[in-house]
């Protein structure tokens, strides 16, 4: 067992857990501070294909496809009275698992894959949302810490049973 690999995996697990906590506690400014200026944040639309044809998601249609500027607009809007889809804010719980470090260069870059399950409830609604999928994240080391430079979230469902996607994955 390579202790360096174990410590690296632990470091990124903690990063992802801290990120989930910030989002679940609706600390959007704290969360946005984890983003790198080169950010690409994408969730392609999942599609059904015949047989084993891959990829089984659209390469040109996205539920969201943000960069740092559009992400800043989304975050700032959620802090206003005009974010009707999130009034009152959703109650969420993010469960992060199966964290795997695929590529790592110390204090430079990393690629990390993880699974995500989001439980979401709204106001007094008795129904809840479950959104699950796999994330592939790319990190860059900047200002003495790891920052998210790319997130590709591949949702498991082809049809999301949610009223909106005003939350972050």
CSV table of C-alpha atoms in Angstrom, one decimal:
chain,number,residue,atom,x,y,z
A,1,UNK,CA,0.0,0.0,0.0
A,2,UNK,CA,1.4,3.4,-1.0
A,3,UNK,CA,0.8,5.8,1.8
A,4,UNK,CA,1.2,8.8,-0.6
A,5,UNK,CA,-1.8,7.6,-2.7
A,6,UNK,CA,-3.8,7.0,0.5
A,7,UNK,CA,-3.1,10.5,1.7
A,8,UNK,CA,-3.9,12.0,-1.7
A,9,UNK,CA,-7.2,10.1,-1.9
A,10,UNK,CA,-8.0,11.3,1.6
A,11,UNK,CA,-7.2,14.9,0.8
A,12,UNK,CA,-9.7,14.9,-2.2
A,13,UNK,CA,-12.3,13.0,-0.2
A,14,UNK,CA,-12.2,15.8,2.4
A,15,UNK,CA,-12.3,18.5,-0.3
A,16,UNK,CA,-15.5,16.9,-1.8
A,17,UNK,CA,-17.1,16.5,1.7
A,18,UNK,CA,-16.3,20.1,2.6
A,19,UNK,CA,-17.8,21.2,-0.8
A,20,UNK,CA,-21.0,19.2,-0.1
A,21,UNK,CA,-21.3,20.7,3.4
A,22,UNK,CA,-21.0,24.3,2.0
A,23,UNK,CA,-23.7,23.6,-0.6
A,24,UNK,CA,-26.0,21.8,1.9
A,25,UNK,CA,-25.6,24.7,4.3
A,26,UNK,CA,-26.4,27.2,1.5
A,27,UNK,CA,-23.0,28.9,1.7
A,28,UNK,CA,-22.7,29.8,-1.9
A,29,UNK,CA,-20.0,32.3,-1.5
A,30,UNK,CA,-17.8,29.8,0.4
A,31,UNK,CA,-18.6,27.2,-2.3
A,32,UNK,CA,-17.8,29.6,-5.2
A,33,UNK,CA,-14.4,30.4,-3.6
A,34,UNK,CA,-13.5,26.8,-4.3
A,35,UNK,CA,-13.8,27.4,-8.1
A,36,UNK,CA,-10.8,28.1,-10.4
A,37,UNK,CA,-11.0,30.9,-12.9
A,38,UNK,CA,-10.8,28.4,-15.7
A,39,UNK,CA,-14.0,26.6,-14.5
A,40,UNK,CA,-16.1,24.5,-16.9
A,41,UNK,CA,-19.2,23.0,-15.2
A,42,UNK,CA,-21.2,20.7,-17.3
A,43,UNK,CA,-24.1,18.2,-17.1
A,44,UNK,CA,-24.9,16.7,-20.5
A,45,UNK,CA,-28.4,15.3,-21.2
A,46,UNK,CA,-28.6,11.5,-20.7
A,47,UNK,CA,-30.0,9.6,-23.6
A,48,UNK,CA,-31.2,6.1,-24.3
A,49,UNK,CA,-29.4,4.4,-27.1
A,50,UNK,CA,-29.7,1.0,-28.8
A,51,UNK,CA,-27.6,-1.8,-27.4
A,52,UNK,CA,-24.2,-1.0,-26.1
A,53,UNK,CA,-23.7,2.2,-28.1
A,54,UNK,CA,-21.6,4.8,-26.3
A,55,UNK,CA,-21.6,7.5,-25.1
A,56,UNK,CA,-25.1,7.3,-23.7
A,57,UNK,CA,-25.3,11.0,-23.2
A,58,UNK,CA,-25.5,13.9,-25.6
A,59,UNK,CA,-22.3,15.6,-26.7
A,60,UNK,CA,-24.0,18.8,-27.8
A,61,UNK,CA,-27.0,19.2,-25.4
A,62,UNK,CA,-26.6,20.1,-21.8
A,63,UNK,CA,-28.8,20.7,-18.7
A,64,UNK,CA,-26.2,23.2,-17.9
A,65,UNK,CA,-22.8,24.2,-19.3
A,66,UNK,CA,-21.3,27.0,-17.3
A,67,UNK,CA,-18.0,28.8,-17.1
A,68,UNK,CA,-16.8,31.0,-14.2
A,69,UNK,CA,-18.7,34.0,-15.4
A,70,UNK,CA,-22.1,32.3,-15.8
A,71,UNK,CA,-21.5,30.4,-12.5
A,72,UNK,CA,-21.0,33.7,-10.7
A,73,UNK,CA,-24.3,35.0,-12.2
A,74,UNK,CA,-26.1,31.9,-11.0
A,75,UNK,CA,-24.6,32.1,-7.5
A,76,UNK,CA,-25.3,35.9,-7.2
A,77,UNK,CA,-28.9,35.4,-8.4
A,78,UNK,CA,-29.6,32.7,-5.7
A,79,UNK,CA,-28.8,35.3,-3.1
A,80,UNK,CA,-31.6,37.6,-4.4
A,81,UNK,CA,-35.4,37.7,-4.1
A,82,UNK,CA,-35.5,36.9,-7.8
A,83,UNK,CA,-34.5,33.2,-7.5
A,84,UNK,CA,-38.1,32.0,-7.4
A,85,UNK,CA,-37.2,28.4,-8.0
A,86,UNK,CA,-35.3,28.4,-4.7
A,87,UNK,CA,-37.8,30.4,-2.6
A,88,UNK,CA,-37.7,29.1,0.0
A,89,UNK,CA,-34.3,27.4,-0.5
A,90,UNK,CA,-34.2,23.6,-1.0
A,91,UNK,CA,-33.1,21.4,1.8
A,92,UNK,CA,-30.4,19.2,0.4
A,93,UNK,CA,-28.1,16.4,1.5
A,94,UNK,CA,-25.3,15.4,-0.7
A,95,UNK,CA,-23.8,11.9,-0.3
A,96,UNK,CA,-20.3,11.6,-1.9
A,97,UNK,CA,-18.8,8.1,-2.4
A,98,UNK,CA,-16.5,6.0,-4.6
A,99,UNK,CA,-13.8,8.7,-4.7
A,100,UNK,CA,-11.0,7.7,-7.0
A,101,UNK,CA,-7.9,9.8,-7.9
A,102,UNK,CA,-7.3,9.0,-11.6
A,103,UNK,CA,-4.4,11.4,-12.2
A,104,UNK,CA,-2.3,13.5,-9.8
A,105,UNK,CA,0.7,15.8,-10.1
A,106,UNK,CA,1.6,17.2,-6.6
A,107,UNK,CA,0.7,20.9,-6.2
A,108,UNK,CA,-0.3,21.2,-9.9
A,109,UNK,CA,-3.3,19.2,-11.1
A,110,UNK,CA,-5.5,16.2,-10.3
A,111,UNK,CA,-8.4,14.3,-11.8
A,112,UNK,CA,-10.9,12.8,-9.4
A,113,UNK,CA,-13.9,10.7,-10.1
A,114,UNK,CA,-16.8,10.3,-7.6
A,115,UNK,CA,-20.4,9.2,-7.2
A,116,UNK,CA,-23.0,11.7,-6.0
A,117,UNK,CA,-26.5,11.2,-4.5
A,118,UNK,CA,-28.5,14.3,-3.8
A,119,UNK,CA,-31.6,14.2,-1.6
A,120,UNK,CA,-33.7,17.3,-2.0
A,121,UNK,CA,-36.9,18.5,-0.3
A,122,UNK,CA,-38.8,21.7,-0.9
A,123,UNK,CA,-40.9,23.8,1.5
A,124,UNK,CA,-43.9,21.8,2.7
A,125,UNK,CA,-44.0,19.5,-0.3
A,126,UNK,CA,-44.3,15.8,0.8
A,127,UNK,CA,-42.4,14.7,-2.3
A,128,UNK,CA,-38.6,14.7,-2.6
A,129,UNK,CA,-36.0,14.5,-5.3
A,130,UNK,CA,-33.2,11.9,-5.6
A,131,UNK,CA,-30.6,12.8,-8.2
A,132,UNK,CA,-27.6,10.4,-8.7
A,133,UNK,CA,-24.7,10.3,-11.0
A,134,UNK,CA,-21.0,10.2,-11.5
A,135,UNK,CA,-18.7,13.3,-11.5
A,136,UNK,CA,-15.3,13.6,-13.1
A,137,UNK,CA,-13.6,16.6,-11.6
A,138,UNK,CA,-10.4,18.3,-12.6
A,139,UNK,CA,-8.5,20.4,-10.0
A,140,UNK,CA,-5.7,22.9,-10.3
A,141,UNK,CA,-3.5,24.0,-7.4
A,142,UNK,CA,-3.8,27.8,-7.1
A,143,UNK,CA,-3.2,30.2,-4.2
A,144,UNK,CA,-2.0,27.4,-2.0
A,145,UNK,CA,-5.0,25.1,-2.4
A,146,UNK,CA,-6.9,22.9,-4.7
A,147,UNK,CA,-9.6,24.6,-6.9
A,148,UNK,CA,-12.1,23.0,-9.1
A,149,UNK,CA,-11.4,23.7,-12.8
A,150,UNK,CA,-13.8,21.3,-14.5
A,151,UNK,CA,-16.8,19.3,-13.4
A,152,UNK,CA,-18.5,16.8,-15.7
A,153,UNK,CA,-21.6,15.4,-14.0
A,154,UNK,CA,-23.2,12.4,-15.7
A,155,UNK,CA,-26.6,12.0,-14.2
A,156,UNK,CA,-28.0,8.4,-14.0
A,157,UNK,CA,-31.5,9.2,-15.0
A,158,UNK,CA,-32.6,10.1,-18.6
A,159,UNK,CA,-35.7,11.9,-17.1
A,160,UNK,CA,-35.2,13.9,-14.0
A,161,UNK,CA,-38.2,13.9,-11.7
A,162,UNK,CA,-37.5,17.3,-10.3
A,163,UNK,CA,-39.2,20.7,-10.8
A,164,UNK,CA,-36.0,22.5,-11.6
A,165,UNK,CA,-32.2,22.2,-11.5
A,166,UNK,CA,-31.5,25.4,-9.5
A,167,UNK,CA,-29.1,23.5,-7.3
A,168,UNK,CA,-25.5,22.6,-7.8
A,169,UNK,CA,-24.1,19.2,-8.3
